[in-house]
JSON list of C-alpha atoms in Angstrom, two decimals:
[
{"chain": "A", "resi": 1, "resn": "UNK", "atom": "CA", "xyz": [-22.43, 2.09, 3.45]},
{"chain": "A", "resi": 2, "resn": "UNK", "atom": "CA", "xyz": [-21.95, 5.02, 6.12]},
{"chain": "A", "resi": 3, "resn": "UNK", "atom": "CA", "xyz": [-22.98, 8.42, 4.74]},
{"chain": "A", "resi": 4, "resn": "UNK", "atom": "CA", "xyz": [-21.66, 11.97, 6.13]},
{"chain": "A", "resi": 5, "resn": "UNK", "atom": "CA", "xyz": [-22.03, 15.15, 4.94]},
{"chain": "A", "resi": 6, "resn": "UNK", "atom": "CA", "xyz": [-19.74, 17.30, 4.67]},
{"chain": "A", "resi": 7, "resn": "UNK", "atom": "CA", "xyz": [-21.75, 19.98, 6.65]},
{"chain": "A", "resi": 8, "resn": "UNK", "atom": "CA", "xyz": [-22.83, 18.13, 9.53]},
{"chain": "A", "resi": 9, "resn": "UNK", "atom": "CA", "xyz": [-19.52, 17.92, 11.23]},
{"chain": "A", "resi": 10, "resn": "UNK", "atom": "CA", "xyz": [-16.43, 18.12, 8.86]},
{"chain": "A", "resi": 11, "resn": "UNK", "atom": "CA", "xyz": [-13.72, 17.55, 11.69]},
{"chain": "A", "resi": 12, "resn": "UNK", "atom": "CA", "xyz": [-15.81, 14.30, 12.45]},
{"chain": "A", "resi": 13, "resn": "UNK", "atom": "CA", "xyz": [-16.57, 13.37, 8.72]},
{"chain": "A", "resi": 14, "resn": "UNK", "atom": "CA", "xyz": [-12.34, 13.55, 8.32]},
{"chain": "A", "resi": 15, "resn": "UNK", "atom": "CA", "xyz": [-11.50, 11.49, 10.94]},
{"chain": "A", "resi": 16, "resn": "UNK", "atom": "CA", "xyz": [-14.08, 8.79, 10.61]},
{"chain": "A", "resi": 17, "resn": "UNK", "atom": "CA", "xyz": [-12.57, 8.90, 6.84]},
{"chain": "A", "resi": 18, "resn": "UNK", "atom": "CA", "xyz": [-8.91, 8.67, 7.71]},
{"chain": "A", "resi": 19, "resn": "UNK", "atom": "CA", "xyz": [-10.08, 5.45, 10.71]},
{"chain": "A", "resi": 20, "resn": "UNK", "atom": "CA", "xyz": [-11.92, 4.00, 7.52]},
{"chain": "A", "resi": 21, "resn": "UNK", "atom": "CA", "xyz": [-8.72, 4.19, 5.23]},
{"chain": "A", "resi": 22, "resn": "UNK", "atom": "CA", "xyz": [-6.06, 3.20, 7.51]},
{"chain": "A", "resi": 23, "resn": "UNK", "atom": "CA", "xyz": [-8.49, 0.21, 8.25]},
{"chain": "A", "resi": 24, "resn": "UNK", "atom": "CA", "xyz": [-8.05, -0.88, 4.86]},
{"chain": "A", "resi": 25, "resn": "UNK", "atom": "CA", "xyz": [-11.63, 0.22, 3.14]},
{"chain": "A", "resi": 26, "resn": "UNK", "atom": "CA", "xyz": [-13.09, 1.82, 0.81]},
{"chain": "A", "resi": 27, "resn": "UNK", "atom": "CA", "xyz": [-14.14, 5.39, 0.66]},
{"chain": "A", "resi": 28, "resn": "UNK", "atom": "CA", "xyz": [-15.87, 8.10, -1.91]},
{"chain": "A", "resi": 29, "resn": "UNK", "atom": "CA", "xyz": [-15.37, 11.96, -1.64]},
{"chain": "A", "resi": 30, "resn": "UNK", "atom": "CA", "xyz": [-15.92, 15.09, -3.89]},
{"chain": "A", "resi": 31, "resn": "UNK", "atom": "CA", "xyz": [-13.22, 16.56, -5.60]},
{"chain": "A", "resi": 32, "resn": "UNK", "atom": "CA", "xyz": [-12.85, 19.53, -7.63]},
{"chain": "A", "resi": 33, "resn": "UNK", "atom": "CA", "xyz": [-14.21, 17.53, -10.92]},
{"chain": "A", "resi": 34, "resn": "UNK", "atom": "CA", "xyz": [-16.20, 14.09, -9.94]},
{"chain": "A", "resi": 35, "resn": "UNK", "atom": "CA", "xyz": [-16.42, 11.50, -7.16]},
{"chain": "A", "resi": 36, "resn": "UNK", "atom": "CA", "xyz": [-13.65, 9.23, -6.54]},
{"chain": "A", "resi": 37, "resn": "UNK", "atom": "CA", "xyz": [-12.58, 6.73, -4.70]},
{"chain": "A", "resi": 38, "resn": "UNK", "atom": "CA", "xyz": [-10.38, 6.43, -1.73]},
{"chain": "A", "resi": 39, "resn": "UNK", "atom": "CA", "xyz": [-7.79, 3.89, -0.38]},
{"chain": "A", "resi": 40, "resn": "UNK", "atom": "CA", "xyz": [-4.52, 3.89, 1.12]},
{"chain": "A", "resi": 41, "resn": "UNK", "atom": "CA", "xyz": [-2.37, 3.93, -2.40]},
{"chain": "A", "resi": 42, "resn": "UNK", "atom": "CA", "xyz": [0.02, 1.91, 0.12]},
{"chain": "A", "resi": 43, "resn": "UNK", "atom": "CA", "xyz": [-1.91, -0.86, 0.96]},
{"chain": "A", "resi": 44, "resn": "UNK", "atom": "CA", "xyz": [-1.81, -3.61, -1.55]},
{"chain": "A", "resi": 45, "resn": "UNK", "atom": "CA", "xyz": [-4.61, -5.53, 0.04]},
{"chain": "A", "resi": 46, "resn": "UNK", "atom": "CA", "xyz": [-6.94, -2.60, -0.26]},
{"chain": "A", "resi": 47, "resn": "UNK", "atom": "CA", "xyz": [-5.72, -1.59, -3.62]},
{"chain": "A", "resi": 48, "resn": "UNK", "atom": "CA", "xyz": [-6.98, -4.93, -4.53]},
{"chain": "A", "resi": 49, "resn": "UNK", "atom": "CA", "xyz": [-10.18, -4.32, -3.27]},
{"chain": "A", "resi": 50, "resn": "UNK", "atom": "CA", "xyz": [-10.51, -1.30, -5.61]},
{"chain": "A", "resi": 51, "resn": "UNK", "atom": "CA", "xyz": [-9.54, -3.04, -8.61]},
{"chain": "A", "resi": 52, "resn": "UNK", "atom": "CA", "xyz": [-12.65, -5.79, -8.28]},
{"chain": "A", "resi": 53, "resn": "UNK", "atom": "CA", "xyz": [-14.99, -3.13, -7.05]},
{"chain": "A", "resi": 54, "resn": "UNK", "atom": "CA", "xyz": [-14.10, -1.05, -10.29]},
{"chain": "A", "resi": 55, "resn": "UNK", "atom": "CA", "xyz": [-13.66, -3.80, -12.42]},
{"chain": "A", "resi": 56, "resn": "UNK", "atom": "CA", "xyz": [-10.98, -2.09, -13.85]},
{"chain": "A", "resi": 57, "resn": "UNK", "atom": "CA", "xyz": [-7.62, -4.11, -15.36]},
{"chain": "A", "resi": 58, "resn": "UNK", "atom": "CA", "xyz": [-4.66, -4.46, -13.26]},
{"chain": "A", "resi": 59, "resn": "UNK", "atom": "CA", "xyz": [-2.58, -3.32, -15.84]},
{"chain": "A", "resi": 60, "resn": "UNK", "atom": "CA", "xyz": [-3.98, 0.72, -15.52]},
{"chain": "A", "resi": 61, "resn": "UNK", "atom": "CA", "xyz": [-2.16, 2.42, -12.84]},
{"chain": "A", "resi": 62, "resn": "UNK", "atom": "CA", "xyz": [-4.00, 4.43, -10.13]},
{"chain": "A", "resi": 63, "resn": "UNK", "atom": "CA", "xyz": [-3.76, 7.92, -9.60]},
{"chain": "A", "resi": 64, "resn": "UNK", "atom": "CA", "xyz": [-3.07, 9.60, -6.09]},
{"chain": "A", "resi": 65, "resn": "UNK", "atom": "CA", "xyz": [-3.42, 12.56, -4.24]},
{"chain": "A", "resi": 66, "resn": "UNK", "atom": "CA", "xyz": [-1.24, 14.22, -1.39]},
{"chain": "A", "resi": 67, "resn": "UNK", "atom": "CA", "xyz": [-1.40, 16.85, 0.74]},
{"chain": "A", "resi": 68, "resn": "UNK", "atom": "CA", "xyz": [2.63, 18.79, 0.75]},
{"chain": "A", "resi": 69, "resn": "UNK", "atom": "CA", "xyz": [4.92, 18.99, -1.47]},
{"chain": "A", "resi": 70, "resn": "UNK", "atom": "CA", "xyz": [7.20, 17.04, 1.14]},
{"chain": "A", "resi": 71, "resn": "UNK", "atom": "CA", "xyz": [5.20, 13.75, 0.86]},
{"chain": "A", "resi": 72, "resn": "UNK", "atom": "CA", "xyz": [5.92, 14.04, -2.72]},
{"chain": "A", "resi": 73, "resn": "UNK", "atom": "CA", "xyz": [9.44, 13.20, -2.13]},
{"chain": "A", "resi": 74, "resn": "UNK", "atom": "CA", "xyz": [8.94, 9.97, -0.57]},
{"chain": "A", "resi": 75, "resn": "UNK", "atom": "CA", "xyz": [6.85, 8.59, -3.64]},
{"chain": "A", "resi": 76, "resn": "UNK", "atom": "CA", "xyz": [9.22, 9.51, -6.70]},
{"chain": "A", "resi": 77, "resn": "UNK", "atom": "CA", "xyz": [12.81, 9.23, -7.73]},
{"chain": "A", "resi": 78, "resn": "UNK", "atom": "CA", "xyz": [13.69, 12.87, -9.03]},
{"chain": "A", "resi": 79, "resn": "UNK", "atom": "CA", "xyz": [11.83, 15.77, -9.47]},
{"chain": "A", "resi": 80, "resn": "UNK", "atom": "CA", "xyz": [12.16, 17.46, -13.05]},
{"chain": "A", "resi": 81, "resn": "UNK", "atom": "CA", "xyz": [12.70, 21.25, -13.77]},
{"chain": "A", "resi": 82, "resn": "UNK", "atom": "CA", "xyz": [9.49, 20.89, -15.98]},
{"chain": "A", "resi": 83, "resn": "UNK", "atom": "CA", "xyz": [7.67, 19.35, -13.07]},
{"chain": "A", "resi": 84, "resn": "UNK", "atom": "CA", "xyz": [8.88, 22.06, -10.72]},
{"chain": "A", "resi": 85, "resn": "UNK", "atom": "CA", "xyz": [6.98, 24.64, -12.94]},
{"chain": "A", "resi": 86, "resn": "UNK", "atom": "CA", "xyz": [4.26, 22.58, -13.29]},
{"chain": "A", "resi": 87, "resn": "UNK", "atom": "CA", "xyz": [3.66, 22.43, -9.55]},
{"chain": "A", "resi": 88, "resn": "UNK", "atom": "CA", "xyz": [4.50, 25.98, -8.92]},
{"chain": "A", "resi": 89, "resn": "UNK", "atom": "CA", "xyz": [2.09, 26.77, -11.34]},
{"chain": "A", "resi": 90, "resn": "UNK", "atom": "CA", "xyz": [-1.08, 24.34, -10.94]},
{"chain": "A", "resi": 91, "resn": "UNK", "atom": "CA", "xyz": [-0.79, 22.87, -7.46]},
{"chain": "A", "resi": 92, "resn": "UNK", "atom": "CA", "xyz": [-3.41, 22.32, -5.75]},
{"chain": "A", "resi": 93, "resn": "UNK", "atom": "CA", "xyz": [-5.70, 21.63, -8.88]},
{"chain": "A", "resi": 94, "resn": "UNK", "atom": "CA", "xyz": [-6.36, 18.78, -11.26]},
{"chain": "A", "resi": 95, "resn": "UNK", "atom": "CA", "xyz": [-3.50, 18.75, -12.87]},
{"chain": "A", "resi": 96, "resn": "UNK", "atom": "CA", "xyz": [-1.99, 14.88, -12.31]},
{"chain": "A", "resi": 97, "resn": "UNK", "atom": "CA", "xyz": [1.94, 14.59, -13.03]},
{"chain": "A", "resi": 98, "resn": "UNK", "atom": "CA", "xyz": [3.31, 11.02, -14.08]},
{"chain": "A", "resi": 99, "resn": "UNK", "atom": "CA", "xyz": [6.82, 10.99, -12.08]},
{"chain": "A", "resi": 100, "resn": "UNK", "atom": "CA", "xyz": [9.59, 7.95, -11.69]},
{"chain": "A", "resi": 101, "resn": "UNK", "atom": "CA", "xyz": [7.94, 5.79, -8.53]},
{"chain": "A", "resi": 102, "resn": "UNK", "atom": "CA", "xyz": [10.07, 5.24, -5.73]},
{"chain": "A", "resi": 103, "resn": "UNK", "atom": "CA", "xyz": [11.54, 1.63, -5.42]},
{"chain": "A", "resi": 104, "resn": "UNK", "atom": "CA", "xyz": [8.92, 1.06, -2.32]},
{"chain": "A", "resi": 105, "resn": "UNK", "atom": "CA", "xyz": [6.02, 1.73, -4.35]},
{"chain": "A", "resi": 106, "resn": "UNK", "atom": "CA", "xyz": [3.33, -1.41, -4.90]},
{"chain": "A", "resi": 107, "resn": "UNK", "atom": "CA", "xyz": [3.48, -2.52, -8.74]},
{"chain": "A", "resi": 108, "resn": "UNK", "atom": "CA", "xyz": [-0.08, -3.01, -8.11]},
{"chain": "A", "resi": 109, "resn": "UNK", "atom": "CA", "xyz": [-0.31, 0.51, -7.24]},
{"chain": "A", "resi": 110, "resn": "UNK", "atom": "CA", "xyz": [2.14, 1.62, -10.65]},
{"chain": "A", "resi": 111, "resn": "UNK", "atom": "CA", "xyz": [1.03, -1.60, -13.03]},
{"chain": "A", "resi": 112, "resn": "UNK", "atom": "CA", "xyz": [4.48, -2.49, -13.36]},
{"chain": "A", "resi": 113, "resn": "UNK", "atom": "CA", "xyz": [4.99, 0.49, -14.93]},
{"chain": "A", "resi": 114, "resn": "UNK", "atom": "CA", "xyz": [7.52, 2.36, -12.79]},
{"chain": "A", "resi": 115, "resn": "UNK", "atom": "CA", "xyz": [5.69, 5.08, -12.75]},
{"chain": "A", "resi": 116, "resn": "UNK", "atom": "CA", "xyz": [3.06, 6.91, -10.14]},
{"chain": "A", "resi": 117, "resn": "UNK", "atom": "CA", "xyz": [1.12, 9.71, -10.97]},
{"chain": "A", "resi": 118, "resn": "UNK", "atom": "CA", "xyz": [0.20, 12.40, -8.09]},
{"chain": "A", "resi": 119, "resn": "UNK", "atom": "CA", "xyz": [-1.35, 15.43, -7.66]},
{"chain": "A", "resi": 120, "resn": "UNK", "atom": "CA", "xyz": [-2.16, 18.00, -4.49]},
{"chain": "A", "resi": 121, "resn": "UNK", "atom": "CA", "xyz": [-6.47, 18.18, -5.25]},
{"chain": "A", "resi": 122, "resn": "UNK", "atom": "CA", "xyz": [-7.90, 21.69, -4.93]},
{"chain": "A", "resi": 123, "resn": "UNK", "atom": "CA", "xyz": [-11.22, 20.56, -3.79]},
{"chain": "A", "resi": 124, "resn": "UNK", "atom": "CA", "xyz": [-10.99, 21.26, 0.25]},
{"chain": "A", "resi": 125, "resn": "UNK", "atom": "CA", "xyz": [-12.39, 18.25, 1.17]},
{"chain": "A", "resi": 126, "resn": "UNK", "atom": "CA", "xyz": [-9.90, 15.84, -0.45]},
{"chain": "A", "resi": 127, "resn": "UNK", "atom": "CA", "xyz": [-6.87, 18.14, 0.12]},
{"chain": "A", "resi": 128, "resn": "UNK", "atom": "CA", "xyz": [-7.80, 18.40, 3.91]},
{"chain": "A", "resi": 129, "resn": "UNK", "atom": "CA", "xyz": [-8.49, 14.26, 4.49]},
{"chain": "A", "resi": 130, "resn": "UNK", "atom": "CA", "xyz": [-4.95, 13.20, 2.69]},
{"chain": "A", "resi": 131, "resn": "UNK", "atom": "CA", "xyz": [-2.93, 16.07, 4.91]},
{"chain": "A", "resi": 132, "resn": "UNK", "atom": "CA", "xyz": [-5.15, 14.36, 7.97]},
{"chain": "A", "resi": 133, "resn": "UNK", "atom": "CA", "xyz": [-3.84, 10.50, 7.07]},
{"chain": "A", "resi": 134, "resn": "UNK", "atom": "CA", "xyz": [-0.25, 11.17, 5.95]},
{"chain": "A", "resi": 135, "resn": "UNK", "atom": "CA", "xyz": [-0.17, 8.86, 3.22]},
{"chain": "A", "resi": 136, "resn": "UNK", "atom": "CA", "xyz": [-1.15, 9.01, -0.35]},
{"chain": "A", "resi": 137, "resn": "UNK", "atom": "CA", "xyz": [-4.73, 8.04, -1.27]},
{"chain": "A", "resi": 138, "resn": "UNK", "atom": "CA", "xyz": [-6.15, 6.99, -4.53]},
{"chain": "A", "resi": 139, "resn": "UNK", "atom": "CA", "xyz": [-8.38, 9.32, -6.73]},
{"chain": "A", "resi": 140, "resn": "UNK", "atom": "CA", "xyz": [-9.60, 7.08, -9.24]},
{"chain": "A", "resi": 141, "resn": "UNK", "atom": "CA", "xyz": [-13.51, 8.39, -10.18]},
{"chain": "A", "resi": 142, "resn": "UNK", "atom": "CA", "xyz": [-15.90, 6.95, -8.61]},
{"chain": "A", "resi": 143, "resn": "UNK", "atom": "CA", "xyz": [-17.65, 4.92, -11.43]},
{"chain": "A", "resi": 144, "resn": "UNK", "atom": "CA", "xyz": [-17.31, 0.77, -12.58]},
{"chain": "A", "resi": 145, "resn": "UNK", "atom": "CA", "xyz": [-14.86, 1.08, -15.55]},
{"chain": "A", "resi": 146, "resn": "UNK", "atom": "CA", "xyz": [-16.60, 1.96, -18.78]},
{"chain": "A", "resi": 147, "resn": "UNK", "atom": "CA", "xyz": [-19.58, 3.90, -17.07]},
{"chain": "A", "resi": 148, "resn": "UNK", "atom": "CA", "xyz": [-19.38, 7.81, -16.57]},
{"chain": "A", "resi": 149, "resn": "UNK", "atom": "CA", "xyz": [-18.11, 9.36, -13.77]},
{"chain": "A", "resi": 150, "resn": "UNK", "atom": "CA", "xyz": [-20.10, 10.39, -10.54]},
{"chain": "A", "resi": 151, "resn": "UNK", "atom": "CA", "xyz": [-21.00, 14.02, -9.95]},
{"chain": "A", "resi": 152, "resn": "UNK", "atom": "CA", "xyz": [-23.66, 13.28, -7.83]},
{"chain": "A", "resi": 153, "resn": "UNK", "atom": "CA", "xyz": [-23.48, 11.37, -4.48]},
{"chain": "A", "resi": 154, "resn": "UNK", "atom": "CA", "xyz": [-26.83, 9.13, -5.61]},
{"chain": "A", "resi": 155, "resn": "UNK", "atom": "CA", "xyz": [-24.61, 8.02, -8.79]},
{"chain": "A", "resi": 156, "resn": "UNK", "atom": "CA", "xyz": [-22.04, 6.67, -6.24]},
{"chain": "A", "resi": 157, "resn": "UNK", "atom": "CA", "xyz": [-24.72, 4.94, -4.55]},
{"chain": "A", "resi": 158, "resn": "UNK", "atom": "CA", "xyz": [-26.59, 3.54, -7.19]},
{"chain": "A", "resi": 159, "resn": "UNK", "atom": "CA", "xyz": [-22.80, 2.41, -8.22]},
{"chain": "A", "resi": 160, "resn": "UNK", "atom": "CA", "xyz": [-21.79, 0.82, -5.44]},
{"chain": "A", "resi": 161, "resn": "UNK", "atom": "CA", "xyz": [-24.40, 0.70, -2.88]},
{"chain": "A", "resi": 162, "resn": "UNK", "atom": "CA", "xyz": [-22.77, -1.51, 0.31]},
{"chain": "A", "resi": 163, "resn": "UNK", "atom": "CA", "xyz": [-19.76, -2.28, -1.13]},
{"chain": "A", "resi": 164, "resn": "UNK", "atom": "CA", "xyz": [-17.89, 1.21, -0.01]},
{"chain": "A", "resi": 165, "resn": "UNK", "atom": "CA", "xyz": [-17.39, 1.15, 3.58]},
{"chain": "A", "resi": 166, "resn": "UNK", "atom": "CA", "xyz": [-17.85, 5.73, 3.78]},
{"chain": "A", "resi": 167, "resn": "UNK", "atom": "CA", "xyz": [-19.18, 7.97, 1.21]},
{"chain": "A", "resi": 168, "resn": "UNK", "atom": "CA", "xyz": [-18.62, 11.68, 2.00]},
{"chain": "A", "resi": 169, "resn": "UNK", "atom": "CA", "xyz": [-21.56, 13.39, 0.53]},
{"chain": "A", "resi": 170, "resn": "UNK", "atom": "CA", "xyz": [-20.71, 16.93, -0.84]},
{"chain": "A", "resi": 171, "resn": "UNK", "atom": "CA", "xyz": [-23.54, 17.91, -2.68]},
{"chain": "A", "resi": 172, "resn": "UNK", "atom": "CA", "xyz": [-23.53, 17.97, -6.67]},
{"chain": "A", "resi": 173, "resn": "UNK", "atom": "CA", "xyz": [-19.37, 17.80, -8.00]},
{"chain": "A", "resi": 174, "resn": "UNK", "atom": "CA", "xyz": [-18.78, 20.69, -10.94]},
{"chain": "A", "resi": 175, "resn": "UNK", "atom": "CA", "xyz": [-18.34, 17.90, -13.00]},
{"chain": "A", "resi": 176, "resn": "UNK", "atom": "CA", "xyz": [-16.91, 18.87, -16.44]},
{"chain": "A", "resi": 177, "resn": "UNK", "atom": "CA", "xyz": [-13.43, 18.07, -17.89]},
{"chain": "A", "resi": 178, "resn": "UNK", "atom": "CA", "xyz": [-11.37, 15.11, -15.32]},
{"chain": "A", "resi": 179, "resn": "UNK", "atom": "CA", "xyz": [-7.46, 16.29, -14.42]},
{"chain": "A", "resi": 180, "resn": "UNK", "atom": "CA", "xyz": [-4.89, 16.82, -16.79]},
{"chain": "A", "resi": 181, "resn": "UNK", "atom": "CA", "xyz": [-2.53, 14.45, -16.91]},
{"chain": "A", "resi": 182, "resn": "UNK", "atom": "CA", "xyz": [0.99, 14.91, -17.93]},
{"chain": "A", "resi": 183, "resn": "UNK", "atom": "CA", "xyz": [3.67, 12.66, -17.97]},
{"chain": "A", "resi": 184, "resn": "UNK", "atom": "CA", "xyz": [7.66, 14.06, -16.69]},
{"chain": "A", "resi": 185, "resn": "UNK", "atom": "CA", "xyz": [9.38, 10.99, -17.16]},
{"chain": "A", "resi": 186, "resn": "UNK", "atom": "CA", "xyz": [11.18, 11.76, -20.17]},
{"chain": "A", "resi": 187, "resn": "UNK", "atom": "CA", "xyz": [10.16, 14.78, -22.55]},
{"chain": "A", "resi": 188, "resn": "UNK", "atom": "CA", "xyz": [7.08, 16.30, -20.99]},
{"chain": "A", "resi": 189, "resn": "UNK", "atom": "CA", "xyz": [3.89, 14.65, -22.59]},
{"chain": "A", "resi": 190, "resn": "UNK", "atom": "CA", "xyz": [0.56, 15.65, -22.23]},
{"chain": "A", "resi": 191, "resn": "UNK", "atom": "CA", "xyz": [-1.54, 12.37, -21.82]},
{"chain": "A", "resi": 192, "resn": "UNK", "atom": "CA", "xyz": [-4.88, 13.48, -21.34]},
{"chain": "A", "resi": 193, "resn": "UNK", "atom": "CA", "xyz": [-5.74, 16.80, -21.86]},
{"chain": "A", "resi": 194, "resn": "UNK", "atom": "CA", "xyz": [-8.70, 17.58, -19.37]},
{"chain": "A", "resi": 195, "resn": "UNK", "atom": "CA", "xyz": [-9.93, 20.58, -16.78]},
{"chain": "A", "resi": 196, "resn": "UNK", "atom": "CA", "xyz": [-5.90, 22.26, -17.91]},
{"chain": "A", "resi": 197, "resn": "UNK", "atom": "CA", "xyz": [-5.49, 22.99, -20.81]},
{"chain": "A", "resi": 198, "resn": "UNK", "atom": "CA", "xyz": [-2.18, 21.80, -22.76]},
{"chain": "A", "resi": 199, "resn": "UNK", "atom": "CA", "xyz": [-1.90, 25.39, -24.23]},
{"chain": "A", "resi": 200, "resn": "UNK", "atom": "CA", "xyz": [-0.86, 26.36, -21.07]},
{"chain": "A", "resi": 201, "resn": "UNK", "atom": "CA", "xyz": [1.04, 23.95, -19.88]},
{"chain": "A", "resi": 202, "resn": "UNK", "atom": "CA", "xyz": [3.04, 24.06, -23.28]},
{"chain": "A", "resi": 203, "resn": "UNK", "atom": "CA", "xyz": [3.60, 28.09, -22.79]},
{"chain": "A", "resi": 204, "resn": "UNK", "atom": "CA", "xyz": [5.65, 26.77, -19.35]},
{"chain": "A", "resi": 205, "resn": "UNK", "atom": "CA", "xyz": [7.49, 24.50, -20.77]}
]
């Protein structure tokens, strides 16, 4: 595993990330709640990957970020008036909307489901790698299914150890409550209530 921190060279630590990614590997970076881990959501080989190294069931979708509002519109089939607010209101931040995917979109990526779920991070870091690769990458936290999420850089290590190719070391994460996540496929549903609270997402609405 290749460490950088973030404040030894950020323009370097980006693009060794995005080579890493559109190689096909595996990468951890901060975001505005926990660790997570990083793959082009594209690439079903490397999706794959992320599955085993998580241990987590094919049949759970994986979240993505992006970095515009244009990308957006290449990943989902229509774009709701409630989602419109949503974004106006809580983009960037961990707020993740369940849209209709796209017909190009990997089932491995939506579980079959037919739907992707996407948000625009507010941590820096994150939302200045996925405008760098211009694709969407995964944010699924950075912790083996069942265990509790990374905060800490040494968590992802003692984790995963060799089996992430780059881990972008950011210090401590704030930790606390995961993204919200809120589904806009039908009436809007609040799936996980987490760092937004549904209060005020139900006040848009």
């Amino acid at each position: 595993m290749k460490i950088l921190r973030i404040d030894d060279d950020l323009e370097m630590v980006l693009a060794d990330a995005v080579k890493v990614l559109k190689s096909g590997g595996i990468i951890a970076y901060p975001t505005e709640t926990f660790y997570a881990l990083g793959v082009d959501a594209m690439d079903e080989v490397a999706l794959k990957k992320l599955y085993k190294l998580k241990g987590r069931s094919q049949k759970k979708p994986l979240p993505v970020i992006i970095g515009d509002r244009k990308r957006l519109k290449t990943l989902i089939k229509r774009l709701p008036p409630q989602a419109e607010r949503l974004i106006k209101r809580f983009w960037p931040g961990p707020l993740t909307i369940v849209f209709e995917a796209s017909s190009d979109i990997p089932e491995l990526l939506t579980a079959k489901t037919g739907k992707i779920a996407i948000r625009i991070p507010g941590e820096k870091i994150a939302l200045r790698m996925v405008k760098k690769t211009g694709f969407p990458i995964t944010s699924t936290s950075a912790n083996p299914s069942g265990e509790p999420p990374a905060t800490r850089p040494e968590k992802v290590m003692k984790y995963f150890g060799d089996r992430i190719v780059l881990l972008i070391d950011g210090g401590k994460t704030p930790g606390g409550k995961p993204s919200t996540i809120v589904d806009v496929t039908g009436p809007m549903k609040i799936l996980r209530e987490g760092a937004v609270s549904s209060r005020v997402i139900l006040d848009l609405d």
